[in-house]
mmCIF file of C-alpha atoms in Angstrom:
data_model
loop_
_atom_site.group_PDB
_atom_site.id
_atom_site.type_symbol
_atom_site.label_atom_id
_atom_site.label_comp_id
_atom_site.label_asym_id
_atom_site.label_seq_id
_atom_site.Cartn_x
_atom_site.Cartn_y
_atom_site.Cartn_z
ATOM 1 C CA UNK A 1 51.862 -28.237 83.848
ATOM 2 C CA UNK A 2 51.247 -31.754 85.141
ATOM 3 C CA UNK A 3 53.971 -33.039 82.860
ATOM 4 C CA UNK A 4 56.413 -30.490 84.228
ATOM 5 C CA UNK A 5 55.611 -31.498 87.821
ATOM 6 C CA UNK A 6 56.149 -35.170 86.933
ATOM 7 C CA UNK A 7 59.460 -34.300 85.285
ATOM 8 C CA UNK A 8 60.596 -32.456 88.399
ATOM 9 C CA UNK A 9 59.538 -35.380 90.589
ATOM 10 C CA UNK A 10 61.426 -37.849 88.372
ATOM 11 C CA UNK A 11 64.547 -35.694 88.482
ATOM 12 C CA UNK A 12 64.340 -35.449 92.262
ATOM 13 C CA UNK A 13 63.863 -39.222 92.542
ATOM 14 C CA UNK A 14 66.845 -39.926 90.293
ATOM 15 C CA UNK A 15 68.936 -37.406 92.208
ATOM 16 C CA UNK A 16 67.958 -39.099 95.476
ATOM 17 C CA UNK A 17 68.956 -42.527 94.149
ATOM 18 C CA UNK A 18 72.254 -41.126 92.848
ATOM 19 C CA UNK A 19 72.965 -39.463 96.209
ATOM 20 C CA UNK A 20 72.326 -42.737 98.043
ATOM 21 C CA UNK A 21 74.621 -44.640 95.688
ATOM 22 C CA UNK A 22 77.572 -42.262 95.938
ATOM 23 C CA UNK A 23 77.026 -42.057 99.681
ATOM 24 C CA UNK A 24 77.734 -45.749 100.068
ATOM 25 C CA UNK A 25 81.268 -46.740 101.036
ATOM 26 C CA UNK A 26 81.106 -49.813 98.824
ATOM 27 C CA UNK A 27 80.649 -47.554 95.765
ATOM 28 C CA UNK A 28 83.947 -45.777 96.358
ATOM 29 C CA UNK A 29 85.738 -49.010 97.182
ATOM 30 C CA UNK A 30 84.474 -50.463 93.912
ATOM 31 C CA UNK A 31 85.761 -47.407 92.036
ATOM 32 C CA UNK A 32 89.136 -47.833 93.736
ATOM 33 C CA UNK A 33 89.248 -51.490 92.659
ATOM 34 C CA UNK A 34 88.332 -50.577 89.075
ATOM 35 C CA UNK A 35 90.973 -47.821 89.030
ATOM 36 C CA UNK A 36 93.587 -50.267 90.314
ATOM 37 C CA UNK A 37 92.631 -52.820 87.661
ATOM 38 C CA UNK A 38 92.873 -50.208 84.878
ATOM 39 C CA UNK A 39 96.226 -48.922 86.141
ATOM 40 C CA UNK A 40 97.738 -52.387 86.452
ATOM 41 C CA UNK A 41 96.479 -53.352 83.001
ATOM 42 C CA UNK A 42 98.285 -50.332 81.568
ATOM 43 C CA UNK A 43 101.389 -50.423 83.782
ATOM 44 C CA UNK A 44 102.169 -54.139 83.426
ATOM 45 C CA UNK A 45 102.034 -56.755 80.697
ATOM 46 C CA UNK A 46 101.055 -59.528 83.084
ATOM 47 C CA UNK A 47 98.039 -58.348 85.068
ATOM 48 C CA UNK A 48 95.338 -58.694 82.420
ATOM 49 C CA UNK A 49 96.544 -62.061 81.173
ATOM 50 C CA UNK A 50 93.979 -64.876 81.428
ATOM 51 C CA UNK A 51 96.162 -66.823 83.837
ATOM 52 C CA UNK A 52 96.667 -63.931 86.269
ATOM 53 C CA UNK A 53 92.998 -62.926 86.171
ATOM 54 C CA UNK A 54 92.156 -66.564 86.876
ATOM 55 C CA UNK A 55 94.383 -66.502 89.969
ATOM 56 C CA UNK A 56 92.974 -63.167 91.160
ATOM 57 C CA UNK A 57 89.414 -64.463 90.799
ATOM 58 C CA UNK A 58 90.130 -67.655 92.700
ATOM 59 C CA UNK A 59 92.048 -66.009 95.522
ATOM 60 C CA UNK A 60 89.578 -63.212 96.176
ATOM 61 C CA UNK A 61 86.699 -65.713 96.116
ATOM 62 C CA UNK A 62 88.205 -67.512 99.130
ATOM 63 C CA UNK A 63 88.317 -64.267 101.131
ATOM 64 C CA UNK A 64 84.846 -63.141 100.021
ATOM 65 C CA UNK A 65 83.264 -66.461 101.017
ATOM 66 C CA UNK A 66 84.507 -66.105 104.582
ATOM 67 C CA UNK A 67 83.703 -62.398 104.389
ATOM 68 C CA UNK A 68 79.975 -63.141 104.146
ATOM 69 C CA UNK A 69 80.035 -64.793 107.555
ATOM 70 C CA UNK A 70 82.319 -62.136 109.010
ATOM 71 C CA UNK A 71 80.005 -59.397 107.758
ATOM 72 C CA UNK A 72 77.091 -61.031 109.570
ATOM 73 C CA UNK A 73 79.125 -61.211 112.784
ATOM 74 C CA UNK A 74 80.273 -57.595 112.551
ATOM 75 C CA UNK A 75 76.753 -56.424 111.640
ATOM 76 C CA UNK A 76 75.507 -58.063 114.845
ATOM 77 C CA UNK A 77 78.069 -56.113 116.860
ATOM 78 C CA UNK A 78 80.583 -58.953 117.305
ATOM 79 C CA UNK A 79 83.903 -60.128 115.918
ATOM 80 C CA UNK A 80 85.259 -63.554 114.948
ATOM 81 C CA UNK A 81 89.013 -64.071 115.188
ATOM 82 C CA UNK A 82 88.814 -67.846 114.789
ATOM 83 C CA UNK A 83 87.939 -68.123 111.084
ATOM 84 C CA UNK A 84 91.515 -68.894 109.996
ATOM 85 C CA UNK A 85 91.701 -71.808 112.418
ATOM 86 C CA UNK A 86 88.278 -73.061 111.303
ATOM 87 C CA UNK A 87 89.648 -73.058 107.742
ATOM 88 C CA UNK A 88 92.449 -75.446 108.658
ATOM 89 C CA UNK A 89 90.178 -77.528 110.907
ATOM 90 C CA UNK A 90 87.641 -77.991 108.124
ATOM 91 C CA UNK A 91 90.343 -78.909 105.604
ATOM 92 C CA UNK A 92 91.939 -81.317 108.058
ATOM 93 C CA UNK A 93 88.678 -83.109 108.898
ATOM 94 C CA UNK A 94 87.963 -83.605 105.204
ATOM 95 C CA UNK A 95 91.490 -84.788 104.397
ATOM 96 C CA UNK A 96 91.681 -87.224 107.341
ATOM 97 C CA UNK A 97 88.272 -88.657 106.422
ATOM 98 C CA UNK A 98 89.286 -89.165 102.797
ATOM 99 C CA UNK A 99 92.711 -90.503 103.747
ATOM 100 C CA UNK A 100 90.879 -93.235 105.662
ATOM 101 C CA UNK A 101 89.231 -94.293 102.404
ATOM 102 C CA UNK A 102 85.887 -92.560 102.772
ATOM 103 C CA UNK A 103 84.136 -90.535 100.086
ATOM 104 C CA UNK A 104 84.525 -86.860 99.287
ATOM 105 C CA UNK A 105 80.867 -86.310 100.163
ATOM 106 C CA UNK A 106 81.317 -87.696 103.674
ATOM 107 C CA UNK A 107 84.485 -85.650 104.104
ATOM 108 C CA UNK A 108 82.675 -82.436 103.151
ATOM 109 C CA UNK A 109 79.691 -83.176 105.388
ATOM 110 C CA UNK A 110 81.884 -83.920 108.421
ATOM 111 C CA UNK A 111 84.061 -80.870 107.758
ATOM 112 C CA UNK A 112 81.042 -78.562 107.666
ATOM 113 C CA UNK A 113 79.451 -80.172 110.731
ATOM 114 C CA UNK A 114 82.635 -79.666 112.736
ATOM 115 C CA UNK A 115 82.927 -76.073 111.468
ATOM 116 C CA UNK A 116 79.344 -75.216 112.398
ATOM 117 C CA UNK A 117 79.855 -76.903 115.770
ATOM 118 C CA UNK A 118 82.849 -74.679 116.480
ATOM 119 C CA UNK A 119 80.886 -71.580 115.517
ATOM 120 C CA UNK A 120 77.878 -72.598 117.600
ATOM 121 C CA UNK A 121 80.151 -73.226 120.582
ATOM 122 C CA UNK A 122 81.571 -69.725 120.179
ATOM 123 C CA UNK A 123 78.030 -68.373 119.999
ATOM 124 C CA UNK A 124 76.909 -70.147 123.159
ATOM 125 C CA UNK A 125 79.830 -68.778 125.162
ATOM 126 C CA UNK A 126 79.169 -65.280 123.844
ATOM 127 C CA UNK A 127 75.354 -65.180 123.851
ATOM 128 C CA UNK A 128 74.486 -67.420 126.805
ATOM 129 C CA UNK A 129 77.426 -66.967 129.162
ATOM 130 C CA UNK A 130 78.020 -63.338 128.195
ATOM 131 C CA UNK A 131 81.728 -63.731 127.471
ATOM 132 C CA UNK A 132 83.370 -61.110 125.213
ATOM 133 C CA UNK A 133 83.462 -62.159 121.547
ATOM 134 C CA UNK A 134 87.068 -61.005 121.232
ATOM 135 C CA UNK A 135 88.227 -63.274 124.058
ATOM 136 C CA UNK A 136 86.177 -66.306 123.003
ATOM 137 C CA UNK A 137 87.165 -66.272 119.351
ATOM 138 C CA UNK A 138 90.786 -65.450 120.163
ATOM 139 C CA UNK A 139 90.878 -68.528 122.390
ATOM 140 C CA UNK A 140 89.231 -70.609 119.655
ATOM 141 C CA UNK A 141 91.864 -69.383 117.213
ATOM 142 C CA UNK A 142 94.448 -71.294 119.210
ATOM 143 C CA UNK A 143 92.213 -74.196 120.290
ATOM 144 C CA UNK A 144 90.906 -75.137 116.835
ATOM 145 C CA UNK A 145 94.353 -75.039 115.246
ATOM 146 C CA UNK A 146 95.739 -77.172 118.060
ATOM 147 C CA UNK A 147 92.935 -79.726 117.621
ATOM 148 C CA UNK A 148 93.645 -79.835 113.885
ATOM 149 C CA UNK A 149 97.268 -80.586 114.692
ATOM 150 C CA UNK A 150 96.249 -83.402 117.036
ATOM 151 C CA UNK A 151 93.833 -84.800 114.447
ATOM 152 C CA UNK A 152 96.509 -85.012 111.757
ATOM 153 C CA UNK A 153 99.385 -85.951 114.046
ATOM 154 C CA UNK A 154 101.049 -82.740 112.792
ATOM 155 C CA UNK A 155 101.514 -84.335 109.364
ATOM 156 C CA UNK A 156 101.074 -82.853 105.919
ATOM 157 C CA UNK A 157 97.983 -84.467 104.426
ATOM 158 C CA UNK A 158 98.323 -85.181 100.713
ATOM 159 C CA UNK A 159 96.647 -88.567 100.234
ATOM 160 C CA UNK A 160 92.904 -88.219 99.705
ATOM 161 C CA UNK A 161 91.822 -91.733 98.840
ATOM 162 C CA UNK A 162 89.734 -92.885 95.885
ATOM 163 C CA UNK A 163 87.953 -89.518 95.423
ATOM 164 C CA UNK A 164 91.183 -87.536 95.174
ATOM 165 C CA UNK A 165 90.634 -86.470 91.533
ATOM 166 C CA UNK A 166 87.117 -85.240 92.311
ATOM 167 C CA UNK A 167 88.430 -83.291 95.261
ATOM 168 C CA UNK A 168 91.140 -81.575 93.196
ATOM 169 C CA UNK A 169 88.545 -80.629 90.580
ATOM 170 C CA UNK A 170 86.313 -79.087 93.236
ATOM 171 C CA UNK A 171 88.610 -76.252 94.233
ATOM 172 C CA UNK A 172 91.145 -76.317 91.417
ATOM 173 C CA UNK A 173 88.794 -76.768 88.468
ATOM 174 C CA UNK A 174 87.109 -74.172 86.268
ATOM 175 C CA UNK A 175 84.197 -73.673 83.898
ATOM 176 C CA UNK A 176 84.395 -72.022 80.490
ATOM 177 C CA UNK A 177 82.249 -68.870 80.438
ATOM 178 C CA UNK A 178 81.708 -66.524 77.443
ATOM 179 C CA UNK A 179 82.458 -62.829 78.087
ATOM 180 C CA UNK A 180 81.573 -59.891 75.808
ATOM 181 C CA UNK A 181 84.592 -58.712 73.752
ATOM 182 C CA UNK A 182 86.865 -61.197 75.559
ATOM 183 C CA UNK A 183 85.642 -64.521 74.242
ATOM 184 C CA UNK A 184 85.401 -67.648 76.346
ATOM 185 C CA UNK A 185 87.511 -67.650 79.512
ATOM 186 C CA UNK A 186 87.908 -70.158 82.349
ATOM 187 C CA UNK A 187 86.265 -69.116 85.619
ATOM 188 C CA UNK A 188 87.458 -70.893 88.793
ATOM 189 C CA UNK A 189 84.907 -73.049 90.588
ATOM 190 C CA UNK A 190 85.312 -71.081 93.859
ATOM 191 C CA UNK A 191 83.944 -67.999 92.063
ATOM 192 C CA UNK A 192 80.682 -69.836 91.373
ATOM 193 C CA UNK A 193 80.481 -70.914 95.010
ATOM 194 C CA UNK A 194 81.126 -67.307 96.069
ATOM 195 C CA UNK A 195 78.397 -66.019 93.735
ATOM 196 C CA UNK A 196 75.800 -68.525 94.944
ATOM 197 C CA UNK A 197 76.608 -67.949 98.622
ATOM 198 C CA UNK A 198 76.730 -64.193 98.086
ATOM 199 C CA UNK A 199 73.271 -64.128 96.523
ATOM 200 C CA UNK A 200 71.877 -66.289 99.325
ATOM 201 C CA UNK A 201 73.500 -64.110 101.993
ATOM 202 C CA UNK A 202 72.341 -60.889 100.361
ATOM 203 C CA UNK A 203 68.769 -62.131 100.173
ATOM 204 C CA UNK A 204 68.935 -63.315 103.788
ATOM 205 C CA UNK A 205 70.213 -59.922 104.948
ATOM 206 C CA UNK A 206 67.581 -58.010 103.011
ATOM 207 C CA UNK A 207 64.447 -60.110 103.011
ATOM 208 C CA UNK A 208 64.428 -62.525 105.947
ATOM 209 C CA UNK A 209 63.507 -61.976 109.563
ATOM 210 C CA UNK A 210 66.897 -63.403 110.536
ATOM 211 C CA UNK A 211 68.660 -60.647 108.600
ATOM 212 C CA UNK A 212 66.485 -57.982 110.201
ATOM 213 C CA UNK A 213 67.260 -59.388 113.623
ATOM 214 C CA UNK A 214 71.022 -59.424 112.944
ATOM 215 C CA UNK A 215 71.094 -55.730 112.075
ATOM 216 C CA UNK A 216 68.678 -54.838 114.878
ATOM 217 C CA UNK A 217 70.973 -56.493 117.435
ATOM 218 C CA UNK A 218 73.992 -54.707 116.011
ATOM 219 C CA UNK A 219 72.185 -51.381 116.025
ATOM 220 C CA UNK A 220 70.910 -51.615 119.610
ATOM 221 C CA UNK A 221 70.925 -54.967 121.373
ATOM 222 C CA UNK A 222 68.888 -53.844 124.379
ATOM 223 C CA UNK A 223 66.199 -52.324 122.197
ATOM 224 C CA UNK A 224 66.123 -55.463 120.053
ATOM 225 C CA UNK A 225 65.660 -57.626 123.155
ATOM 226 C CA UNK A 226 62.810 -55.412 124.412
ATOM 227 C CA UNK A 227 61.000 -55.744 121.077
ATOM 228 C CA UNK A 228 61.043 -59.525 121.301
ATOM 229 C CA UNK A 229 64.082 -60.395 119.181
ATOM 230 C CA UNK A 230 65.574 -63.760 120.295
ATOM 231 C CA UNK A 231 69.003 -62.230 120.766
ATOM 232 C CA UNK A 232 70.801 -65.318 122.093
ATOM 233 C CA UNK A 233 69.544 -67.627 119.335
ATOM 234 C CA UNK A 234 70.389 -65.106 116.600
ATOM 235 C CA UNK A 235 73.889 -64.557 117.973
ATOM 236 C CA UNK A 236 74.557 -68.290 118.071
ATOM 237 C CA UNK A 237 73.338 -68.627 114.486
ATOM 238 C CA UNK A 238 75.558 -65.747 113.366
ATOM 239 C CA UNK A 239 78.742 -67.338 114.721
ATOM 240 C CA UNK A 240 77.675 -70.713 113.330
ATOM 241 C CA UNK A 241 77.210 -69.072 109.921
ATOM 242 C CA UNK A 242 80.629 -67.433 110.140
ATOM 243 C CA UNK A 243 82.255 -70.799 110.874
ATOM 244 C CA UNK A 244 80.187 -72.411 108.095
ATOM 245 C CA UNK A 245 81.581 -70.001 105.504
ATOM 246 C CA UNK A 246 85.112 -70.570 106.843
ATOM 247 C CA UNK A 247 84.519 -74.319 106.579
ATOM 248 C CA UNK A 248 83.480 -73.974 102.929
ATOM 249 C CA UNK A 249 86.584 -71.918 102.215
ATOM 250 C CA UNK A 250 88.780 -74.517 103.944
ATOM 251 C CA UNK A 251 87.367 -77.276 101.730
ATOM 252 C CA UNK A 252 87.922 -75.251 98.564
ATOM 253 C CA UNK A 253 91.433 -74.105 99.507
ATOM 254 C CA UNK A 254 92.535 -77.645 100.362
ATOM 255 C CA UNK A 255 91.041 -78.893 97.096
ATOM 256 C CA UNK A 256 92.972 -76.256 95.172
ATOM 257 C CA UNK A 257 96.318 -76.773 96.943
ATOM 258 C CA UNK A 258 96.128 -80.569 96.882
ATOM 259 C CA UNK A 259 97.533 -80.782 100.393
ATOM 260 C CA UNK A 260 96.785 -79.571 103.918
ATOM 261 C CA UNK A 261 99.399 -78.169 106.275
ATOM 262 C CA UNK A 262 99.034 -76.608 109.699
ATOM 263 C CA UNK A 263 99.844 -73.165 108.264
ATOM 264 C CA UNK A 264 96.643 -73.195 106.188
ATOM 265 C CA UNK A 265 94.466 -70.183 106.997
ATOM 266 C CA UNK A 266 97.100 -68.628 109.243
ATOM 267 C CA UNK A 267 96.580 -64.866 109.490
ATOM 268 C CA UNK A 268 93.426 -65.007 107.370
ATOM 269 C CA UNK A 269 91.425 -63.347 110.141
ATOM 270 C CA UNK A 270 92.947 -59.926 109.433
ATOM 271 C CA UNK A 271 92.375 -60.201 105.695
ATOM 272 C CA UNK A 272 88.731 -61.211 106.079
ATOM 273 C CA UNK A 273 87.959 -58.551 108.685
ATOM 274 C CA UNK A 274 89.664 -56.013 106.433
ATOM 275 C CA UNK A 275 87.538 -57.083 103.461
ATOM 276 C CA UNK A 276 84.325 -56.739 105.486
ATOM 277 C CA UNK A 277 85.268 -53.354 106.951
ATOM 278 C CA UNK A 278 86.568 -51.954 103.667
ATOM 279 C CA UNK A 279 83.326 -53.136 102.067
ATOM 280 C CA UNK A 280 81.236 -51.081 104.484
ATOM 281 C CA UNK A 281 80.663 -53.244 107.571
ATOM 282 C CA UNK A 282 80.700 -51.064 110.685
ATOM 283 C CA UNK A 283 82.711 -52.453 113.597
ATOM 284 C CA UNK A 284 80.175 -50.838 115.934
ATOM 285 C CA UNK A 285 77.484 -53.067 114.404
ATOM 286 C CA UNK A 286 74.293 -52.513 112.452
ATOM 287 C CA UNK A 287 75.832 -52.195 108.965
ATOM 288 C CA UNK A 288 77.188 -54.510 106.295
ATOM 289 C CA UNK A 289 76.292 -56.068 102.942
ATOM 290 C CA UNK A 290 77.197 -59.189 101.007
ATOM 291 C CA UNK A 291 78.253 -57.155 97.968
ATOM 292 C CA UNK A 292 80.488 -55.114 100.269
ATOM 293 C CA UNK A 293 82.331 -58.266 101.332
ATOM 294 C CA UNK A 294 82.894 -59.153 97.671
ATOM 295 C CA UNK A 295 84.127 -55.694 96.702
ATOM 296 C CA UNK A 296 86.369 -55.447 99.770
ATOM 297 C CA UNK A 297 87.897 -58.849 99.058
ATOM 298 C CA UNK A 298 88.424 -57.880 95.411
ATOM 299 C CA UNK A 299 90.265 -54.683 96.322
ATOM 300 C CA UNK A 300 92.515 -56.472 98.802
ATOM 301 C CA UNK A 301 93.417 -59.196 96.277
ATOM 302 C CA UNK A 302 94.088 -56.650 93.522
ATOM 303 C CA UNK A 303 96.396 -54.783 95.910
ATOM 304 C CA UNK A 304 98.193 -57.995 96.869
ATOM 305 C CA UNK A 305 98.548 -59.005 93.250
ATOM 306 C CA UNK A 306 99.792 -55.561 92.248
ATOM 307 C CA UNK A 307 102.552 -55.662 94.865
ATOM 308 C CA UNK A 308 103.818 -58.876 93.324
ATOM 309 C CA UNK A 309 103.581 -57.718 89.714
ATOM 310 C CA UNK A 310 105.215 -54.345 90.418
ATOM 311 C CA UNK A 311 108.082 -56.041 92.240
ATOM 312 C CA UNK A 312 107.231 -54.540 95.634
ATOM 313 C CA UNK A 313 108.215 -56.609 98.642
ATOM 314 C CA UNK A 314 105.463 -58.765 100.104
ATOM 315 C CA UNK A 315 106.363 -57.244 103.471
ATOM 316 C CA UNK A 316 104.355 -54.171 102.405
ATOM 317 C CA UNK A 317 101.127 -56.172 102.001
ATOM 318 C CA UNK A 318 100.062 -55.721 105.604
ATOM 319 C CA UNK A 319 100.879 -52.005 105.470
ATOM 320 C CA UNK A 320 98.625 -51.451 102.469
ATOM 321 C CA UNK A 321 95.762 -53.487 103.935
ATOM 322 C CA UNK A 322 96.055 -51.694 107.270
ATOM 323 C CA UNK A 323 96.042 -48.321 105.531
ATOM 324 C CA UNK A 324 92.881 -49.186 103.640
ATOM 325 C CA UNK A 325 91.184 -50.306 106.876
ATOM 326 C CA UNK A 326 92.005 -46.971 108.529
ATOM 327 C CA UNK A 327 90.816 -45.036 105.485
ATOM 328 C CA UNK A 328 87.607 -47.063 105.279
ATOM 329 C CA UNK A 329 86.774 -46.549 108.968
ATOM 330 C CA UNK A 330 87.725 -42.867 108.737
ATOM 331 C CA UNK A 331 85.483 -42.407 105.706
ATOM 332 C CA UNK A 332 82.599 -44.044 107.521
ATOM 333 C CA UNK A 333 83.099 -41.873 110.603
ATOM 334 C CA UNK A 334 83.220 -38.720 108.462
ATOM 335 C CA UNK A 335 80.018 -39.734 106.673
ATOM 336 C CA UNK A 336 78.287 -40.375 110.035
ATOM 337 C CA UNK A 337 79.384 -36.991 111.372
ATOM 338 C CA UNK A 338 78.000 -35.242 108.306
ATOM 339 C CA UNK A 339 74.760 -37.198 108.592
ATOM 340 C CA UNK A 340 74.298 -36.108 112.210
ATOM 341 C CA UNK A 341 74.666 -32.407 111.374
#
């Protein structure tokens, strides 16, 4: 009889875990990405080639990296529209530093310091002065890109000094990794950066006091303040983290392209916000995961890649992304309504 009771308990526990998994938005987004990958592999002769998979991996890694920071911002109840401009600012600081003959290391350090400074400035205006996040980051979108233009003299930067080869290898290089049934395949360096940052972000969200504070503020800022959460400091750190991830992406993108133009990162805000929201981040705050940012970025890149391979005009890219945002938010609202019944 005891064995039967234990069996029933185990079944109930497994059923509960299964219910929680299928109730997560990221689960269904992941299934959609897998379905798209399977369909494209069968419908085209070019999707599952090593070269195309290499490009998909590299491109979605850029979006996912920034998505970690954006997820933190959205989870805290804010929004950051300046990440695309921070991308170009970071790339420009690094390229100007290296063009002057300095090392890649110094260029990266200065680029990240400037990026974090921009994010912290956004955070101060939002958390200390009480200005709306939408207005502050929208203004920074224009300000940071303008400063990048001034810094470069509106020139295309393509000379990176004595460390140029090392820089190109940073974002454009790859490592050979063995895969079951597939053999050894090259994996872009940005994917490794994404994985490391994703693990660190996931652990921070789940196991650190900072992560608990971020979600507490997004869930109910007034309640969080009354319980002793340092709301202003956490908000500043969140926007600094968002800019930090955008700065990393800017360094990697510039290293991959081998040049920096003022159009770098233009319009990336929508893509990153879409990845975070599609991956389960709630625009009302209080929800979001690192794995969700990865899965959302993957789905968006697979969609973008499929449009190209199937010969569909690139003009439809925004329509597909926008549709997925609406569906993701609608799914989340429906799930919340069912949960409240």
